[in-house]
Amino acid sequence: MAQQGWTDARSAAGTHNRWLIVAIISMATFMEVLDTSIANVSLTHIAGGLSASQDEAAWVLTSYLVANAIVIPISGWLSDVIGRKRYYMISVALFTVSSLCCGLAPNLGLLIVARLFQGIGGGGLAPSEQSILADTFPPAKRGQAFAAYGVVVVVGPVLGPTLGGWITDNISWHWIFLINVPIGIASLFLVNHFLCEPEALKQDRAKKLKGGLRVDYIGFALVALGLGCLELTLDRGERDDWFSSGFIIATSIISVVSLVSLVFWELARKDPIVDIRMLGNRNFAITTLFMMTTGVVLFGTTVLIPQMLQQVLGYTATNAGLALTTGGLATLIAMPIAGQLAGRVDTRMLLIPALLMQAVALYYMTGWNTQISYGDASFGRLLSAAGLPFLFVPISIAAYVGLPANKTNEASALLNVSRNLGGSIGISLAQAALIERGQVHQSRIVEGLNPLNPDYVQGLDQLTQSVGTGGTDAALGTLLGQIGQQAQMLAFLDVFKAIMIFVLCIVPLGLLLRQGKSKGHGAA
């Protein structure tokens, strides 16, 4: 049952203004969310600068994601044991110092190690911040608080590729990491002076540590192996040709065995490191799935649209990133509206239309072709981005309905796991589907290209005349390029359609959500 009569006993604001706390914690959020996508466009420069291959440089991304995946689910437990404010400051400090080490790394090995520690620090930020917001704001104001916070969570991945491309092109790839240092220092100073550790949390910690600290070592090992190997499988699968690689087979088996064992092990313990029992709460289970869907759509389209613009239409990395900017603007405008409505309107009335809006945006993208304009690409992203706030804010509120007040840390951790996992799964499956569907479409197009086909003969003659010098060989080269372009475009359309169908299948679950009654700690 939800806790009756909300009080500010667990508020991190103390005597300070609650909205000041939102602004302060958003600084570290923006730094961490931006960093998950900013390095993607700089991989080629990093590889060249450190005399490494593109595949070796890809471990710069993989190492961060693996460390992040391991830390996020246990961050709720760490926050309870260490103290929320103390753990948050340790995370910010570790992320900042690691960013400095990344920027100064003289070789690839040290850069990968620094990124591992950066991922550990970054993994503790978002769960702690969402827990702080859930405890600091009363139910009536929680929607607005999550909306303000959600701006940086949603806009960060949009700005990351564009900002990363600009910094790399105009300054140096080192600065995609070094820009975190002043932000991190400022964040630490402000958190230390304005964020409070409520007495209620101190009492919860003392109760937890009474009789000595009991660490679920087996649970931690299963989390690390399960999610770490899952992230390795998803991130490296495409590069290593999936299950033709012994490494991918091994990581897949370890991940499945560890995660299944984790469920049984944690359900049998009184003090689990990851409280899986919370998924028995219907609202929390459904909102976790919705948050995973948000991750699939947000991170999937953020990667796919610039990739399509570069590979199929020949855009530069900077221009492809700028095509997402209109989506960021739409999110900025829609987020305050979502915050205002979230505390007043039935959660289902926001979530279901928002999911349908994602389906409409994806359906619009399935109508693209190789002749689309910059405006067409921007409008597709705008449609999707305008609906994202109406997913993120209601999900963040509905997740806490019916949960005990002392479970906000664990709930925030699992929500962030689901969002990141959704993003990783969406990107990985999309990349695999692009290659498979591209090959299918290319083979189908090529089937009709033979000398017995009069349309082919006539088209080749016209192409030979248009290319001028080079004759038939030049015409065939041009034709093959056009076939590859068409096949790639059709593959992207297939992926957009698959994501659309997935979203539509999830929509009916919104009807099962319970509406909070504003009495409890987690009511909306």
XYZ file of C-alpha atoms in Angstrom:
524
model
C 0.000 0.000 0.000
C 1.088 3.570 -0.595
C 2.260 5.497 2.413
C -0.493 7.720 3.813
C 0.015 11.480 4.189
C 3.136 12.451 2.276
C 5.710 14.410 4.299
C 9.057 15.929 3.447
C 10.889 13.707 5.969
C 12.823 12.128 3.088
C 13.319 15.344 1.115
C 16.886 16.158 -0.024
C 16.101 19.893 -0.148
C 16.156 20.572 3.596
C 15.570 24.309 4.043
C 16.444 25.058 0.417
C 14.087 25.481 -2.531
C 13.135 22.137 -4.068
C 13.582 23.444 -7.611
C 17.176 24.380 -6.817
C 17.822 20.680 -6.166
C 16.412 19.813 -9.612
C 18.792 22.278 -11.260
C 21.801 20.997 -9.313
C 21.313 17.284 -9.981
C 20.491 17.966 -13.643
C 24.076 19.149 -14.184
C 25.577 15.712 -13.541
C 22.695 14.059 -15.412
C 23.392 16.056 -18.541
C 27.108 15.289 -18.266
C 26.520 11.533 -17.995
C 23.699 11.179 -20.552
C 25.629 13.267 -23.064
C 28.678 11.063 -22.613
C 26.795 7.884 -23.540
C 26.400 9.150 -27.121
C 29.043 11.849 -27.613
C 31.932 9.427 -28.213
C 30.176 7.494 -31.003
C 30.941 10.001 -33.755
C 34.566 10.412 -32.632
C 35.631 6.754 -32.830
C 37.482 7.172 -36.128
C 39.472 10.120 -34.769
C 40.204 8.275 -31.510
C 41.433 5.243 -33.454
C 43.662 7.403 -35.646
C 45.005 9.455 -32.756
C 45.936 6.375 -30.712
C 47.151 4.233 -33.637
C 44.395 1.651 -33.158
C 41.985 -0.099 -35.505
C 38.311 0.860 -35.634
C 37.384 -2.440 -33.987
C 39.871 -1.887 -31.143
C 38.606 1.671 -30.630
C 35.044 0.338 -30.325
C 36.013 -0.999 -26.878
C 35.951 2.661 -25.768
C 32.162 2.420 -26.086
C 31.804 -1.187 -24.934
C 33.816 -0.752 -21.722
C 31.628 2.169 -20.606
C 28.368 0.349 -21.378
C 29.430 -2.837 -19.588
C 30.496 -0.993 -16.410
C 27.297 1.078 -16.537
C 25.119 -2.017 -16.932
C 26.705 -3.707 -13.911
C 26.503 -0.729 -11.537
C 23.006 0.608 -12.264
C 20.996 -2.334 -10.825
C 23.012 -2.386 -7.580
C 23.100 1.418 -7.212
C 19.940 1.380 -5.075
C 21.574 -1.003 -2.585
C 24.830 1.015 -2.610
C 22.878 4.207 -1.983
C 21.136 2.616 1.021
C 24.381 1.264 2.494
C 26.726 4.208 1.837
C 24.178 6.989 2.219
C 22.432 8.625 -0.743
C 24.240 11.970 -0.714
C 27.634 10.380 -0.049
C 27.150 7.769 -2.800
C 25.970 10.425 -5.250
C 29.032 12.599 -4.588
C 31.350 9.582 -4.950
C 29.713 8.823 -8.322
C 30.091 12.416 -9.551
C 33.713 12.575 -8.361
C 34.607 9.236 -9.978
C 32.971 10.251 -13.252
C 34.790 13.589 -13.265
C 38.246 12.179 -12.462
C 37.742 9.390 -15.007
C 36.762 11.952 -17.652
C 40.012 13.801 -17.007
C 41.956 10.527 -17.359
C 40.095 9.760 -20.622
C 41.017 13.136 -22.071
C 44.691 12.740 -21.102
C 45.023 9.014 -21.965
C 48.234 8.455 -23.999
C 47.157 5.078 -25.390
C 44.071 2.975 -26.056
C 44.573 0.631 -23.073
C 44.518 3.440 -20.512
C 41.569 5.078 -22.279
C 39.534 1.853 -22.012
C 40.410 1.482 -18.307
C 39.427 5.114 -17.677
C 36.143 4.533 -19.509
C 35.437 1.536 -17.257
C 35.730 3.733 -14.166
C 33.735 6.445 -15.894
C 30.945 3.917 -16.479
C 31.035 2.897 -12.799
C 30.691 6.530 -11.729
C 28.016 7.295 -14.318
C 25.944 4.270 -13.333
C 25.238 5.701 -9.879
C 23.996 9.096 -11.050
C 20.560 8.684 -12.649
C 19.107 6.203 -10.090
C 20.193 8.418 -7.182
C 18.789 11.519 -8.869
C 15.395 9.991 -9.592
C 15.171 8.736 -6.032
C 16.008 12.248 -4.792
C 13.203 13.711 -6.929
C 10.642 11.099 -5.829
C 11.416 11.807 -2.155
C 11.792 15.591 -2.409
C 8.587 16.502 -4.259
C 5.008 15.843 -3.096
C 2.820 13.804 -5.483
C 1.092 16.895 -6.899
C 4.420 18.441 -7.947
C 6.281 15.292 -8.928
C 5.219 15.439 -12.580
C 6.695 18.911 -13.029
C 9.907 17.862 -11.278
C 10.385 14.811 -13.482
C 9.576 16.934 -16.532
C 12.316 19.425 -15.692
C 14.734 16.591 -15.014
C 13.575 14.691 -18.095
C 14.640 17.498 -20.420
C 18.319 16.623 -19.967
C 17.669 12.852 -20.043
C 15.900 13.035 -23.407
C 17.770 15.939 -25.016
C 21.250 14.690 -24.020
C 21.326 11.769 -26.505
C 20.052 14.136 -29.228
C 22.778 16.737 -28.702
C 25.535 14.170 -28.082
C 26.315 13.205 -31.703
C 26.101 16.802 -32.944
C 28.247 18.240 -30.150
C 30.702 15.340 -30.374
C 31.075 15.821 -34.130
C 31.625 19.573 -33.801
C 34.217 19.248 -31.012
C 36.073 16.503 -32.877
C 36.084 18.405 -36.181
C 37.012 21.803 -34.759
C 39.083 21.139 -31.608
C 40.169 17.596 -30.666
C 38.560 14.327 -29.608
C 40.239 14.736 -26.185
C 37.797 17.549 -25.382
C 34.711 15.343 -25.638
C 35.897 14.029 -22.261
C 37.630 17.090 -20.833
C 34.458 19.235 -21.046
C 33.048 17.076 -18.213
C 35.690 18.222 -15.746
C 34.466 21.792 -14.983
C 30.839 20.598 -14.944
C 31.710 17.803 -12.511
C 33.622 20.149 -10.171
C 30.738 22.631 -10.143
C 28.269 19.795 -9.485
C 30.296 18.499 -6.521
C 30.507 21.959 -4.962
C 26.769 22.619 -5.283
C 25.713 19.133 -4.109
C 27.937 19.420 -1.040
C 26.456 22.788 -0.041
C 22.779 22.424 -0.974
C 21.831 18.738 -0.989
C 20.823 17.280 2.380
C 20.817 13.742 3.758
C 17.358 13.472 5.440
C 17.139 12.040 8.941
C 14.709 9.366 7.701
C 17.347 8.016 5.300
C 19.971 7.998 8.070
C 17.616 5.933 10.214
C 16.951 3.507 7.333
C 20.712 3.135 6.845
C 21.331 2.545 10.551
C 18.605 -0.106 10.569
C 20.111 -1.795 7.515
C 23.596 -1.839 9.042
C 22.430 -2.922 12.487
C 24.166 -6.147 13.405
C 26.778 -5.693 10.678
C 26.753 -5.265 6.923
C 25.486 -8.310 5.045
C 26.688 -8.259 1.452
C 24.984 -10.434 -1.137
C 28.232 -11.411 -2.883
C 26.619 -14.123 -4.994
C 23.858 -11.742 -6.088
C 26.452 -9.144 -7.047
C 28.462 -11.711 -9.038
C 25.330 -12.865 -10.878
C 24.380 -9.245 -11.710
C 27.889 -8.493 -12.959
C 28.104 -11.634 -15.080
C 24.507 -11.505 -16.330
C 24.216 -7.854 -17.347
C 27.907 -7.413 -18.160
C 27.929 -10.358 -20.570
C 24.543 -9.324 -21.994
C 25.934 -5.862 -22.783
C 29.032 -7.449 -24.340
C 26.825 -9.697 -26.484
C 24.641 -6.831 -27.670
C 27.457 -4.392 -28.290
C 29.987 -6.775 -29.871
C 27.581 -9.197 -31.572
C 27.377 -7.412 -34.907
C 31.121 -6.778 -35.108
C 31.947 -10.424 -34.294
C 29.293 -11.914 -36.619
C 27.051 -13.030 -33.764
C 26.893 -16.768 -33.085
C 29.603 -17.673 -35.558
C 31.918 -16.258 -32.865
C 32.896 -18.437 -29.918
C 33.234 -15.307 -27.770
C 29.618 -14.247 -28.432
C 28.331 -17.789 -27.786
C 30.177 -17.847 -24.454
C 28.943 -14.410 -23.317
C 25.366 -15.307 -24.338
C 25.359 -18.555 -22.346
C 26.945 -16.916 -19.288
C 24.411 -14.064 -19.458
C 21.337 -16.324 -19.695
C 22.497 -18.719 -16.953
C 23.493 -15.843 -14.627
C 20.266 -13.856 -15.069
C 18.024 -16.898 -14.563
C 20.040 -17.871 -11.477
C 19.832 -14.267 -10.233
C 16.031 -14.354 -10.209
C 15.849 -17.528 -8.103
C 18.688 -16.448 -5.808
C 17.346 -12.956 -5.065
C 13.778 -14.158 -4.504
C 15.049 -16.510 -1.804
C 17.008 -13.851 0.138
C 15.804 -11.481 2.854
C 18.312 -8.773 1.934
C 18.808 -9.011 -1.859
C 21.216 -6.701 -3.639
C 18.556 -6.288 -6.372
C 14.982 -6.422 -5.085
C 13.306 -8.330 -7.912
C 10.154 -8.729 -5.794
C 9.186 -5.152 -6.743
C 8.336 -6.472 -10.211
C 5.430 -8.228 -8.495
C 3.815 -4.781 -8.232
C 1.702 -4.540 -11.390
C 2.247 -0.822 -11.930
C 5.986 -1.106 -11.475
C 6.270 -4.121 -13.805
C 4.281 -2.412 -16.585
C 6.080 0.919 -16.260
C 9.418 -0.916 -16.347
C 8.385 -2.455 -19.673
C 7.223 0.957 -20.907
C 10.555 2.490 -19.893
C 12.321 -0.234 -21.870
C 10.130 0.663 -24.868
C 11.086 4.323 -24.425
C 14.736 3.269 -24.511
C 14.176 1.274 -27.719
C 12.483 4.221 -29.464
C 14.703 7.016 -28.107
C 18.111 5.402 -28.559
C 17.073 3.355 -31.605
C 15.882 6.323 -33.681
C 18.711 8.523 -32.364
C 21.181 6.075 -33.919
C 19.181 4.993 -36.990
C 18.200 8.378 -38.433
C 21.741 9.884 -38.593
C 23.078 6.524 -39.785
C 20.539 6.470 -42.627
C 21.275 10.058 -43.583
C 25.022 9.374 -43.731
C 25.059 5.924 -45.343
C 22.178 6.311 -47.803
C 21.955 10.037 -48.516
C 25.597 11.038 -48.025
C 25.144 13.576 -45.206
C 28.147 14.603 -43.116
C 28.166 13.503 -39.453
C 27.493 17.081 -38.303
C 24.556 17.631 -40.675
C 23.101 14.232 -39.831
C 23.256 15.132 -36.145
C 21.623 18.495 -36.799
C 18.630 16.701 -38.330
C 17.819 15.576 -34.777
C 17.923 19.112 -33.391
C 14.285 19.873 -34.217
C 13.369 16.839 -32.138
C 15.291 18.290 -29.195
C 13.379 21.563 -29.543
C 10.063 19.686 -29.659
C 11.007 17.848 -26.465
C 11.892 21.108 -24.704
C 8.486 22.548 -25.568
C 6.480 19.414 -24.744
C 8.218 18.479 -21.470
C 6.704 21.284 -19.283
C 3.258 20.502 -20.721
C 3.693 16.833 -19.829
C 4.776 17.858 -16.321
C 1.679 19.991 -15.814
C -0.697 17.318 -17.092
C 0.935 14.385 -15.290
C -0.409 15.386 -11.866
C -3.898 16.176 -13.127
C -4.753 13.654 -15.844
C -5.129 9.884 -15.631
C -1.709 8.408 -16.406
C -3.231 6.117 -19.028
C -4.620 9.131 -20.902
C -1.056 10.358 -21.406
C 0.826 7.099 -21.919
C -1.421 5.429 -24.496
C -1.651 8.460 -26.874
C 2.109 8.997 -26.449
C 2.828 5.401 -27.500
C 0.445 5.760 -30.444
C 2.254 8.965 -31.416
C 5.529 6.990 -31.536
C 3.817 4.479 -33.821
C 2.577 7.322 -36.073
C 6.085 8.816 -36.247
C 7.581 5.428 -37.153
C 4.847 4.882 -39.764
C 5.779 8.253 -41.273
C 9.407 7.097 -41.433
C 8.406 3.939 -43.343
C 7.296 6.258 -46.168
C 10.765 7.733 -46.671
C 12.803 7.126 -49.833
C 16.187 8.119 -51.283
C 14.735 11.451 -52.416
C 13.634 12.753 -49.000
C 14.649 16.257 -48.008
C 16.341 17.471 -44.838
C 12.940 18.753 -43.728
C 11.348 15.312 -44.140
C 13.972 13.731 -41.896
C 13.659 16.487 -39.296
C 9.859 16.272 -39.254
C 9.944 12.512 -38.617
C 12.218 13.014 -35.640
C 10.069 15.929 -34.426
C 6.942 13.737 -34.358
C 8.710 11.121 -32.255
C 10.455 13.572 -29.912
C 7.278 15.558 -29.220
C 5.653 12.436 -27.767
C 8.602 11.257 -25.662
C 7.920 13.593 -22.676
C 4.418 12.151 -22.400
C 6.083 8.751 -21.980
C 8.978 9.636 -19.708
C 7.122 11.788 -17.164
C 4.023 9.589 -16.569
C 6.202 6.445 -16.466
C 8.489 8.043 -13.881
C 5.480 8.915 -11.723
C 3.353 5.771 -12.147
C 6.313 3.518 -11.313
C 6.231 4.595 -7.641
C 2.487 4.082 -7.129
C 1.975 1.501 -4.398
C 5.682 1.112 -3.544
C 6.899 1.687 0.036
C 8.738 4.977 0.629
C 12.000 3.220 1.444
C 12.076 1.486 -1.968
C 12.625 4.575 -4.130
C 16.360 3.904 -4.494
C 15.826 0.335 -5.732
C 12.891 1.363 -7.953
C 14.921 4.129 -9.608
C 17.772 1.698 -10.241
C 15.546 -0.870 -11.968
C 13.847 1.825 -14.073
C 17.220 2.997 -15.338
C 18.298 -0.586 -16.048
C 15.203 -1.076 -18.193
C 15.747 2.162 -20.140
C 19.412 1.436 -20.863
C 18.718 -2.205 -21.633
C 15.943 -1.191 -24.024
C 18.349 1.152 -25.786
C 21.058 -1.510 -26.084
C 18.657 -4.189 -27.319
C 16.995 -1.802 -29.769
C 20.287 -0.619 -31.280
C 21.789 -4.116 -31.449
C 18.775 -5.783 -33.074
C 18.341 -2.839 -35.458
C 21.938 -3.116 -36.666
C 21.600 -6.879 -37.181
C 18.307 -6.399 -39.052
C 19.810 -3.679 -41.272
C 22.492 -6.040 -42.552
C 20.139 -9.018 -43.005
C 17.358 -7.026 -44.691
C 19.855 -5.118 -46.848
C 21.178 -8.422 -48.233
C 17.623 -9.695 -48.850
C 16.575 -6.555 -50.738
C 19.781 -6.450 -52.768
C 19.373 -10.076 -53.882
C 15.753 -9.434 -54.891
C 16.663 -6.348 -56.910
C 19.558 -8.134 -58.627
C 17.287 -11.056 -59.643
C 15.668 -8.907 -62.307
C 18.939 -7.614 -63.738
C 19.785 -9.980 -66.585
C 20.158 -9.616 -70.376
C 16.810 -11.378 -70.944
C 14.992 -8.544 -69.200
C 14.212 -5.824 -71.807
C 13.751 -3.171 -69.092
C 17.249 -3.918 -67.782
C 18.794 -3.730 -71.274
C 17.008 -0.466 -72.051
C 17.896 1.065 -68.682
C 21.554 0.077 -69.022
C 21.720 1.633 -72.491
C 20.300 4.907 -71.174
C 22.692 4.864 -68.234
C 25.656 4.181 -70.564
C 24.747 7.241 -72.625
C 24.307 9.444 -69.534
C 27.649 8.563 -67.893
C 29.554 9.307 -71.118
C 33.167 8.233 -70.732
C 33.768 4.753 -69.376
C 31.017 3.076 -71.394
C 29.262 -0.032 -70.095
C 31.700 -0.618 -67.209
C 31.060 2.850 -65.789
C 27.310 2.374 -66.249
C 27.411 -0.956 -64.385
C 29.369 0.647 -61.549
C 26.782 3.414 -61.257
C 23.953 0.852 -61.379
C 25.496 -1.232 -58.597
C 25.823 1.888 -56.455
C 22.144 2.687 -56.992
C 21.158 -0.888 -56.145
C 23.136 -0.744 -52.905
C 21.551 2.581 -51.992
C 18.025 1.299 -52.664
C 18.641 -1.921 -50.726
C 19.999 0.007 -47.733
C 17.043 2.386 -47.765
C 14.541 -0.485 -47.868
C 16.363 -2.132 -44.954
C 16.009 1.023 -42.837
C 12.287 1.155 -43.669
C 11.901 -2.473 -42.543
C 13.543 -1.665 -39.190
C 11.295 1.380 -38.646
C 8.286 -0.841 -39.395
C 9.462 -3.520 -36.930
C 9.862 -0.947 -34.123
C 6.397 0.433 -34.959
C 4.820 -3.037 -34.631
C 6.618 -3.582 -31.309
C 5.267 -0.284 -29.941
C 1.713 -1.129 -31.061
C 1.925 -4.508 -29.291
C 2.893 -2.751 -26.039
C 0.051 -0.184 -26.126
C -2.755 -2.383 -24.640
C -0.732 -2.885 -21.438
C -1.384 0.773 -20.629
C -4.989 -0.136 -19.823
C -3.777 -2.282 -16.903
C -2.094 0.601 -15.074
C -3.582 1.748 -11.772
C -4.063 5.449 -11.191
C -2.481 6.871 -8.008
C -4.785 8.649 -5.564
C -2.401 11.340 -4.312
C -2.447 9.897 -0.823
C 0.658 7.815 -0.909
C 4.297 8.450 -1.254
C 4.218 7.162 -4.806
C 0.803 8.458 -5.866
C 0.595 10.556 -8.977
